[in-house]
Amino acid sequence: MANPYKEIFSVPGTVGFSAAGFLARLPIAMAPIGIVAMLSQTRGEYWLAGAVSATFALTNALISPQVSRLVDRYGQAAVLTPATIVSVVAFLLLIAGTNQGWPVWTLFASAFLAAAMPSIPAMLRARWSEIFRDRPELNTAFAFESAADELVYIAGASLSVGLAVALFPEAGMLISTAFLAVGSFFFLLQRGTEPRIQYVAGSKPQKSAIRLRPVQIITLALIFVGSTFATAEVSAVAITKELGQPNAASLVIGVYAIGSFVVGLVLGALNPKMALQKQLLIAVAVLALTALPLPFAGSVPLLAVAVFVSGIAISPTFITAFGLVERRVPGAMLTEGVTWVTTGIGIGMALGAFVAGWAVDNFGAQNGFWVSVAAGIGALLTISLGQRTLAGEDCDDSVCPLVQAAE
């Protein structure tokens, strides 16, 4: 049996942009927690560390789709270069301000400007879409990207905190900024795989991809999915601490990500033929179902097993969600569409962490997982109600028939 991953990387240029893109997106996981680790050690105030980190994360969630919209219009190289420079310089100012004891307002200003950091996962998926559009290999490529995203979240956060603790407070942020600069530089050198600009100069202004109903549905669903992801992390830390085994938290969280990682790779290799909207419905149904045992896992072994099982649907959900965006969004706004969905995951993680933390504080560690149950049901209802739109059968937008005709 042929290796589908070997096949997608046999195309010239794919190894180069994938390797560079992996480095460039490590700051997605490293920067938010790196800011917390850096400021909490140097300033001794967790509220300040959290507030500056939240400023970066939430501003980036709002700005990155606008950056991607410019990418669709002017091309990756033309937009990523200045956006990355602004972000790198702002991160360096944040590091310097922390080290030199600059006023608090400079930290917030630097975090705000650093949020110009582009959505590298969206740029990567846009390149794969350019190469394999309307071909089964695209599903394999998206599966690889989802697995790579899992590795970023597994390795990035741990690396950032580990460097800050083992070396000096700014170490994690320095390495994160270096990854962003070096990875983006080599990514932009891969001009042969850069997607063509499909925007027609002189045409009427292009509306935002978030106004398309399929993008709205998928983004909302992935806000719920992102919430389950963050809730698992917060609740695992709280429960293992309550059980007197705090060191087991990293093991439990790692098992959660590994389950998703493995199933995602398998799904990409199998490349099922079922309609993507049905695959997505099955994935979120499994996500909702496997969340139900989580609040009842009363020991570390049971928790590890329950978390592993609950993680198996994460990557399949991401793979099919991004595949649907590629099918339902015109090429001229694809990068922005993918970025909105990615932003939904980030917003969901932020909200999930907050709500789960509140639930743990007020109702006990075990009850944090009820947030996962509620979020899983929310994702299932969203995708269930949106099946006709995701299938292209219920479009009230003039762009939908164009997308259907291209299939």
CSV table of C-alpha atoms in Angstrom, one decimal:
chain,number,residue,atom,x,y,z
A,1,MET,CA,0.0,0.0,0.0
A,2,ALA,CA,1.4,3.4,-1.0
A,3,ASN,CA,2.2,5.9,1.8
A,4,PRO,CA,0.0,8.9,1.2
A,5,TYR,CA,2.2,11.2,3.2
A,6,LYS,CA,5.2,10.2,1.1
A,7,GLU,CA,3.1,11.1,-2.0
A,8,ILE,CA,2.2,14.6,-0.9
A,9,PHE,CA,5.8,15.4,0.0
A,10,SER,CA,7.1,14.1,-3.3
A,11,VAL,CA,5.8,17.4,-4.9
A,12,PRO,CA,8.7,19.8,-5.2
A,13,GLY,CA,8.7,22.6,-2.6
A,14,THR,CA,6.4,20.9,-0.1
A,15,VAL,CA,9.1,19.8,2.3
A,16,GLY,CA,10.7,23.2,2.4
A,17,PHE,CA,7.5,25.2,3.1
A,18,SER,CA,6.3,22.7,5.6
A,19,ALA,CA,9.5,22.6,7.6
A,20,ALA,CA,9.8,26.4,7.6
A,21,GLY,CA,6.1,26.8,8.5
A,22,PHE,CA,6.4,24.4,11.4
A,23,LEU,CA,9.1,26.7,13.0
A,24,ALA,CA,7.2,29.8,12.2
A,25,ARG,CA,4.0,28.6,13.9
A,26,LEU,CA,5.6,27.5,17.1
A,27,PRO,CA,5.0,31.0,18.7
A,28,ILE,CA,1.3,30.3,18.5
A,29,ALA,CA,1.8,28.0,21.5
A,30,MET,CA,5.0,29.5,22.9
A,31,ALA,CA,4.2,33.2,23.0
A,32,PRO,CA,1.0,33.3,25.2
A,33,ILE,CA,2.4,31.0,27.9
A,34,GLY,CA,5.9,32.5,27.4
A,35,ILE,CA,4.6,36.0,28.3
A,36,VAL,CA,3.0,34.6,31.5
A,37,ALA,CA,6.2,32.8,32.5
A,38,MET,CA,8.4,35.8,31.7
A,39,LEU,CA,6.3,38.5,33.5
A,40,SER,CA,5.3,36.3,36.5
A,41,GLN,CA,8.9,35.7,37.3
A,42,THR,CA,10.2,39.2,36.7
A,43,ARG,CA,7.3,41.3,38.0
A,44,GLY,CA,5.8,38.8,40.5
A,45,GLU,CA,2.2,39.7,39.5
A,46,TYR,CA,0.2,37.0,37.8
A,47,TRP,CA,-2.7,39.4,37.0
A,48,LEU,CA,-0.3,41.6,35.0
A,49,ALA,CA,1.2,38.5,33.3
A,50,GLY,CA,-2.2,37.2,32.4
A,51,ALA,CA,-3.5,40.6,31.2
A,52,VAL,CA,-0.6,41.2,28.9
A,53,SER,CA,-0.8,37.7,27.5
A,54,ALA,CA,-4.6,38.1,27.0
A,55,THR,CA,-4.0,41.4,25.2
A,56,PHE,CA,-1.7,39.6,22.7
A,57,ALA,CA,-4.0,36.6,22.2
A,58,LEU,CA,-7.3,38.4,21.8
A,59,THR,CA,-5.8,41.2,19.6
A,60,ASN,CA,-4.2,38.6,17.4
A,61,ALA,CA,-7.5,36.8,17.1
A,62,LEU,CA,-9.1,40.0,15.7
A,63,ILE,CA,-6.1,41.1,13.6
A,64,SER,CA,-5.0,37.9,12.0
A,65,PRO,CA,-8.1,37.5,9.8
A,66,GLN,CA,-7.6,41.0,8.5
A,67,VAL,CA,-3.9,40.2,7.7
A,68,SER,CA,-5.1,37.1,5.9
A,69,ARG,CA,-7.6,39.1,3.9
A,70,LEU,CA,-4.8,41.3,2.7
A,71,VAL,CA,-2.8,38.1,1.8
A,72,ASP,CA,-5.7,36.9,-0.4
A,73,ARG,CA,-5.6,40.3,-2.2
A,74,TYR,CA,-1.9,41.0,-2.4
A,75,GLY,CA,-0.1,37.7,-1.9
A,76,GLN,CA,1.7,36.0,1.0
A,77,ALA,CA,5.2,37.6,0.4
A,78,ALA,CA,3.8,41.1,0.1
A,79,VAL,CA,1.9,41.0,3.4
A,80,LEU,CA,3.7,38.5,5.6
A,81,THR,CA,7.0,40.4,5.3
A,82,PRO,CA,5.9,43.7,7.0
A,83,ALA,CA,3.5,41.9,9.4
A,84,THR,CA,6.2,39.6,10.6
A,85,ILE,CA,8.7,42.4,11.0
A,86,VAL,CA,6.2,44.4,13.1
A,87,SER,CA,5.5,41.4,15.3
A,88,VAL,CA,9.2,40.4,15.8
A,89,VAL,CA,10.2,44.0,16.7
A,90,ALA,CA,7.2,44.3,19.1
A,91,PHE,CA,8.1,41.0,20.8
A,92,LEU,CA,11.7,42.2,21.2
A,93,LEU,CA,10.4,45.4,22.8
A,94,LEU,CA,8.3,43.4,25.1
A,95,ILE,CA,11.3,41.3,26.2
A,96,ALA,CA,13.4,44.4,26.6
A,97,GLY,CA,10.7,46.2,28.6
A,98,THR,CA,10.4,43.2,30.9
A,99,ASN,CA,14.1,43.0,31.4
A,100,GLN,CA,14.7,46.7,31.9
A,101,GLY,CA,11.6,47.4,34.1
A,102,TRP,CA,9.9,49.7,31.6
A,103,PRO,CA,6.4,51.2,32.6
A,104,VAL,CA,3.5,48.8,32.4
A,105,TRP,CA,1.9,50.6,29.5
A,106,THR,CA,4.8,49.7,27.3
A,107,LEU,CA,4.2,46.0,27.9
A,108,PHE,CA,0.6,46.3,26.8
A,109,ALA,CA,1.6,48.4,23.8
A,110,SER,CA,4.2,45.9,22.7
A,111,ALA,CA,1.8,43.0,23.2
A,112,PHE,CA,-0.8,44.8,21.1
A,113,LEU,CA,1.7,45.4,18.2
A,114,ALA,CA,3.0,41.8,18.4
A,115,ALA,CA,-0.5,40.7,17.6
A,116,ALA,CA,0.3,41.5,14.0
A,117,MET,CA,1.8,38.0,13.9
A,118,PRO,CA,0.3,36.2,10.8
A,119,SER,CA,-1.7,33.0,10.8
A,120,ILE,CA,1.0,30.6,9.5
A,121,PRO,CA,-1.4,27.6,9.7
A,122,ALA,CA,-3.7,29.4,7.3
A,123,MET,CA,-0.8,30.2,4.9
A,124,LEU,CA,0.3,26.5,4.9
A,125,ARG,CA,-3.2,25.2,4.2
A,126,ALA,CA,-3.6,27.8,1.4
A,127,ARG,CA,-0.4,26.4,-0.2
A,128,TRP,CA,-1.6,22.8,0.1
A,129,SER,CA,-5.0,23.9,-1.5
A,130,GLU,CA,-3.1,25.5,-4.4
A,131,ILE,CA,-1.2,22.3,-5.1
A,132,PHE,CA,-4.0,19.7,-4.5
A,133,ARG,CA,-7.3,21.5,-5.1
A,134,ASP,CA,-10.1,19.1,-6.0
A,135,ARG,CA,-7.8,16.1,-5.4
A,136,PRO,CA,-8.0,13.5,-2.6
A,137,GLU,CA,-4.4,14.3,-1.6
A,138,LEU,CA,-5.7,17.5,-0.1
A,139,ASN,CA,-7.4,15.6,2.8
A,140,THR,CA,-4.1,13.9,3.6
A,141,ALA,CA,-2.3,17.3,3.5
A,142,PHE,CA,-4.9,18.7,5.9
A,143,ALA,CA,-4.5,15.7,8.2
A,144,PHE,CA,-0.7,16.3,8.3
A,145,GLU,CA,-1.3,20.0,9.2
A,146,SER,CA,-3.7,19.0,12.0
A,147,ALA,CA,-1.1,16.6,13.3
A,148,ALA,CA,1.5,19.3,13.1
A,149,ASP,CA,-0.7,21.7,15.0
A,150,GLU,CA,-1.0,19.1,17.7
A,151,LEU,CA,2.8,18.8,17.9
A,152,VAL,CA,3.0,22.6,18.2
A,153,TYR,CA,0.7,22.7,21.1
A,154,ILE,CA,2.3,19.7,22.8
A,155,ALA,CA,5.9,20.9,22.4
A,156,GLY,CA,5.6,24.7,22.2
A,157,ALA,CA,4.0,25.5,25.6
A,158,SER,CA,6.3,23.0,27.4
A,159,LEU,CA,9.4,24.3,25.6
A,160,SER,CA,8.5,28.0,26.4
A,161,VAL,CA,7.9,27.4,30.1
A,162,GLY,CA,10.9,25.0,30.4
A,163,LEU,CA,13.3,27.5,29.0
A,164,ALA,CA,12.0,30.3,31.2
A,165,VAL,CA,12.4,28.2,34.3
A,166,ALA,CA,15.7,26.5,33.5
A,167,LEU,CA,17.6,29.5,32.0
A,168,PHE,CA,16.2,32.9,32.6
A,169,PRO,CA,12.7,34.5,32.5
A,170,GLU,CA,13.0,35.9,29.0
A,171,ALA,CA,14.5,32.7,27.4
A,172,GLY,CA,11.2,31.2,26.2
A,173,MET,CA,10.1,34.4,24.5
A,174,LEU,CA,13.5,35.0,22.9
A,175,ILE,CA,13.5,31.5,21.4
A,176,SER,CA,9.8,31.9,20.3
A,177,THR,CA,10.6,35.2,18.6
A,178,ALA,CA,13.6,33.6,16.9
A,179,PHE,CA,11.4,30.8,15.6
A,180,LEU,CA,9.0,33.4,14.2
A,181,ALA,CA,11.7,35.4,12.5
A,182,VAL,CA,13.7,32.5,11.1
A,183,GLY,CA,10.8,30.3,10.2
A,184,SER,CA,8.9,33.1,8.4
A,185,PHE,CA,12.1,34.1,6.5
A,186,PHE,CA,12.6,30.7,5.1
A,187,PHE,CA,8.9,30.2,4.5
A,188,LEU,CA,8.8,33.3,2.3
A,189,LEU,CA,11.8,32.1,0.4
A,190,GLN,CA,9.6,29.2,-1.0
A,191,ARG,CA,8.1,31.3,-3.8
A,192,GLY,CA,7.4,28.4,-6.1
A,193,THR,CA,4.6,27.1,-3.9
A,194,GLU,CA,3.1,30.5,-3.1
A,195,PRO,CA,-0.6,30.6,-4.0
A,196,ARG,CA,-1.7,32.7,-7.0
A,197,ILE,CA,-3.6,35.9,-6.3
A,198,GLN,CA,-7.1,35.3,-7.4
A,199,TYR,CA,-8.4,38.8,-6.6
A,200,VAL,CA,-9.1,40.8,-9.8
A,201,ALA,CA,-7.7,44.3,-9.6
A,202,GLY,CA,-10.3,47.0,-10.2
A,203,SER,CA,-13.2,44.7,-9.1
A,204,LYS,CA,-15.6,45.8,-6.4
A,205,PRO,CA,-14.3,45.5,-2.8
A,206,GLN,CA,-14.3,42.0,-1.5
A,207,LYS,CA,-16.4,41.3,1.5
A,208,SER,CA,-15.1,39.5,4.5
A,209,ALA,CA,-15.1,35.7,4.5
A,210,ILE,CA,-16.8,35.7,7.9
A,211,ARG,CA,-20.0,36.9,6.2
A,212,LEU,CA,-20.3,33.5,4.4
A,213,ARG,CA,-22.6,31.2,6.3
A,214,PRO,CA,-20.4,28.1,6.1
A,215,VAL,CA,-17.5,30.0,7.6
A,216,GLN,CA,-19.8,31.3,10.4
A,217,ILE,CA,-21.1,27.8,11.2
A,218,ILE,CA,-17.7,26.1,11.2
A,219,THR,CA,-16.1,29.0,13.2
A,220,LEU,CA,-18.8,28.8,15.9
A,221,ALA,CA,-18.5,25.0,16.1
A,222,LEU,CA,-14.7,25.2,16.5
A,223,ILE,CA,-15.2,27.8,19.3
A,224,PHE,CA,-17.0,25.0,21.2
A,225,VAL,CA,-14.3,22.5,20.1
A,226,GLY,CA,-11.5,24.8,21.3
A,227,SER,CA,-13.3,25.1,24.6
A,228,THR,CA,-13.2,21.3,25.1
A,229,PHE,CA,-9.5,21.3,24.4
A,230,ALA,CA,-8.7,24.0,27.0
A,231,THR,CA,-11.1,22.6,29.5
A,232,ALA,CA,-9.3,19.3,29.4
A,233,GLU,CA,-6.0,21.0,30.2
A,234,VAL,CA,-7.4,23.1,33.1
A,235,SER,CA,-9.4,20.3,34.6
A,236,ALA,CA,-6.5,17.8,34.4
A,237,VAL,CA,-4.2,20.1,36.3
A,238,ALA,CA,-6.9,20.7,39.0
A,239,ILE,CA,-7.8,17.1,39.4
A,240,THR,CA,-4.3,15.7,39.6
A,241,LYS,CA,-3.4,18.4,42.2
A,242,GLU,CA,-6.5,17.4,44.2
A,243,LEU,CA,-5.5,13.8,44.0
A,244,GLY,CA,-2.1,14.6,45.3
A,245,GLN,CA,-0.3,13.8,42.1
A,246,PRO,CA,0.3,17.2,40.4
A,247,ASN,CA,3.2,15.9,38.3
A,248,ALA,CA,0.7,13.5,36.5
A,249,ALA,CA,-1.0,16.5,34.8
A,250,SER,CA,1.6,16.7,32.0
A,251,LEU,CA,1.1,13.0,31.4
A,252,VAL,CA,-2.6,13.3,31.2
A,253,ILE,CA,-2.5,16.3,28.9
A,254,GLY,CA,0.1,14.5,26.7
A,255,VAL,CA,-2.1,11.5,26.4
A,256,TYR,CA,-5.0,13.7,25.3
A,257,ALA,CA,-2.9,15.2,22.5
A,258,ILE,CA,-1.4,11.9,21.5
A,259,GLY,CA,-4.8,10.4,20.9
A,260,SER,CA,-5.8,13.2,18.6
A,261,PHE,CA,-2.5,13.1,16.9
A,262,VAL,CA,-2.6,9.4,16.1
A,263,VAL,CA,-6.2,9.3,14.9
A,264,GLY,CA,-5.6,12.4,12.7
A,265,LEU,CA,-2.7,10.7,10.9
A,266,VAL,CA,-4.7,7.5,10.4
A,267,LEU,CA,-7.6,9.4,9.0
A,268,GLY,CA,-5.3,11.2,6.5
A,269,ALA,CA,-3.9,7.9,5.4
A,270,LEU,CA,-7.3,6.3,4.9
A,271,ASN,CA,-8.8,9.3,3.1
A,272,PRO,CA,-12.5,8.3,3.5
A,273,LYS,CA,-14.9,9.1,0.6
A,274,MET,CA,-17.9,10.1,2.8
A,275,ALA,CA,-19.1,13.7,2.3
A,276,LEU,CA,-17.1,16.1,4.5
A,277,GLN,CA,-20.1,17.6,6.2
A,278,LYS,CA,-21.2,14.1,7.3
A,279,GLN,CA,-17.7,13.3,8.5
A,280,LEU,CA,-17.7,16.5,10.5
A,281,LEU,CA,-21.0,15.6,12.1
A,282,ILE,CA,-19.7,12.2,13.1
A,283,ALA,CA,-16.5,13.7,14.5
A,284,VAL,CA,-18.4,16.2,16.7
A,285,ALA,CA,-20.9,13.5,17.8
A,286,VAL,CA,-18.0,11.4,19.0
A,287,LEU,CA,-16.5,14.5,20.6
A,288,ALA,CA,-19.7,15.1,22.5
A,289,LEU,CA,-20.2,11.4,23.4
A,290,THR,CA,-16.7,10.8,24.7
A,291,ALA,CA,-16.8,13.9,26.9
A,292,LEU,CA,-19.6,12.3,29.1
A,293,PRO,CA,-17.3,10.0,31.2
A,294,LEU,CA,-14.8,12.8,32.0
A,295,PRO,CA,-16.6,14.2,35.1
A,296,PHE,CA,-16.7,10.7,36.6
A,297,ALA,CA,-12.9,9.8,36.3
A,298,GLY,CA,-11.9,9.7,39.9
A,299,SER,CA,-8.3,8.5,39.7
A,300,VAL,CA,-5.3,9.3,37.6
A,301,PRO,CA,-5.4,6.1,35.5
A,302,LEU,CA,-9.1,6.5,34.8
A,303,LEU,CA,-8.6,10.1,34.0
A,304,ALA,CA,-5.8,9.3,31.5
A,305,VAL,CA,-8.0,6.7,29.8
A,306,ALA,CA,-11.0,9.0,29.7
A,307,VAL,CA,-8.9,11.9,28.4
A,308,PHE,CA,-7.3,9.7,25.7
A,309,VAL,CA,-10.6,8.5,24.4
A,310,SER,CA,-12.1,12.1,24.5
A,311,GLY,CA,-9.2,13.3,22.4
A,312,ILE,CA,-9.6,11.0,19.4
A,313,ALA,CA,-12.1,13.2,17.7
A,314,ILE,CA,-10.2,16.5,17.9
A,315,SER,CA,-8.0,16.0,14.8
A,316,PRO,CA,-10.7,14.5,12.6
A,317,THR,CA,-12.9,17.5,13.5
A,318,PHE,CA,-10.1,19.9,12.5
A,319,ILE,CA,-9.3,18.0,9.3
A,320,THR,CA,-12.9,17.9,8.0
A,321,ALA,CA,-13.6,21.5,9.1
A,322,PHE,CA,-10.7,22.9,7.1
A,323,GLY,CA,-11.6,20.7,4.2
A,324,LEU,CA,-15.1,22.1,4.2
A,325,VAL,CA,-13.8,25.7,4.3
A,326,GLU,CA,-11.7,24.8,1.2
A,327,ARG,CA,-14.8,23.5,-0.5
A,328,ARG,CA,-17.2,26.3,0.5
A,329,VAL,CA,-15.1,29.4,0.3
A,330,PRO,CA,-13.9,30.9,-3.0
A,331,GLY,CA,-10.2,30.8,-3.7
A,332,ALA,CA,-10.0,34.6,-3.6
A,333,MET,CA,-10.8,34.6,0.2
A,334,LEU,CA,-9.6,31.1,1.2
A,335,THR,CA,-6.7,32.3,3.5
A,336,GLU,CA,-9.0,34.6,5.4
A,337,GLY,CA,-11.7,31.9,5.7
A,338,VAL,CA,-9.1,29.4,7.1
A,339,THR,CA,-7.9,32.1,9.5
A,340,TRP,CA,-11.4,32.8,10.9
A,341,VAL,CA,-11.8,29.1,11.7
A,342,THR,CA,-8.3,29.0,13.3
A,343,THR,CA,-9.3,32.1,15.3
A,344,GLY,CA,-12.4,30.3,16.4
A,345,ILE,CA,-10.3,27.6,18.0
A,346,GLY,CA,-8.2,30.2,19.8
A,347,ILE,CA,-11.2,32.1,21.1
A,348,GLY,CA,-12.7,28.8,22.3
A,349,MET,CA,-9.5,27.9,24.1
A,350,ALA,CA,-9.5,31.2,25.9
A,351,LEU,CA,-13.1,31.0,26.8
A,352,GLY,CA,-12.9,27.4,27.8
A,353,ALA,CA,-9.9,28.0,30.1
A,354,PHE,CA,-11.8,30.9,31.8
A,355,VAL,CA,-15.1,29.1,32.3
A,356,ALA,CA,-13.4,25.8,33.4
A,357,GLY,CA,-11.3,27.7,35.9
A,358,TRP,CA,-14.4,29.4,37.3
A,359,ALA,CA,-16.2,26.0,37.5
A,360,VAL,CA,-13.2,24.5,39.3
A,361,ASP,CA,-13.0,27.3,41.8
A,362,ASN,CA,-16.7,27.3,42.6
A,363,PHE,CA,-17.7,23.7,42.2
A,364,GLY,CA,-14.6,21.6,42.6
A,365,ALA,CA,-11.9,20.1,40.2
A,366,GLN,CA,-14.0,17.2,38.9
A,367,ASN,CA,-16.9,19.5,37.8
A,368,GLY,CA,-14.6,21.5,35.4
A,369,PHE,CA,-15.2,18.7,32.9
A,370,TRP,CA,-18.9,19.6,32.6
A,371,VAL,CA,-17.7,22.5,30.5
A,372,SER,CA,-16.4,20.0,28.0
A,373,VAL,CA,-19.7,18.2,28.0
A,374,ALA,CA,-21.6,21.4,27.4
A,375,ALA,CA,-19.2,22.5,24.7
A,376,GLY,CA,-19.4,19.1,22.9
A,377,ILE,CA,-23.2,19.4,22.8
A,378,GLY,CA,-22.9,22.9,21.5
A,379,ALA,CA,-20.6,21.8,18.7
A,380,LEU,CA,-22.9,18.9,17.8
A,381,LEU,CA,-26.0,21.1,17.6
A,382,THR,CA,-24.2,23.7,15.5
A,383,ILE,CA,-23.0,21.2,12.9
A,384,SER,CA,-26.3,19.3,12.9
A,385,LEU,CA,-28.3,22.5,12.2
A,386,GLY,CA,-25.8,23.6,9.6
A,387,GLN,CA,-25.7,20.4,7.5
A,388,ARG,CA,-27.7,21.8,4.6
A,389,THR,CA,-25.5,24.9,4.3
A,390,LEU,CA,-22.3,22.9,4.7
A,391,ALA,CA,-23.5,20.5,1.9
A,392,GLY,CA,-24.1,23.6,-0.4
A,393,GLU,CA,-27.9,23.0,-0.5
A,394,ASP,CA,-29.0,26.0,1.5
A,395,CYS,CA,-27.1,29.0,0.3
A,396,ASP,CA,-28.4,32.5,0.6
A,397,ASP,CA,-25.2,34.0,-0.7
A,398,SER,CA,-24.4,34.6,-4.4
A,399,VAL,CA,-21.0,33.0,-3.9
A,400,CYS,CA,-22.3,29.6,-3.0
A,401,PRO,CA,-23.5,28.5,-6.4
A,402,LEU,CA,-20.1,29.5,-7.8
A,403,VAL,CA,-18.4,27.2,-5.2
A,404,GLN,CA,-20.8,24.4,-6.0
A,405,ALA,CA,-20.2,24.7,-9.7
A,406,ALA,CA,-16.5,24.3,-9.1
A,407,GLU,CA,-16.9,20.9,-7.4
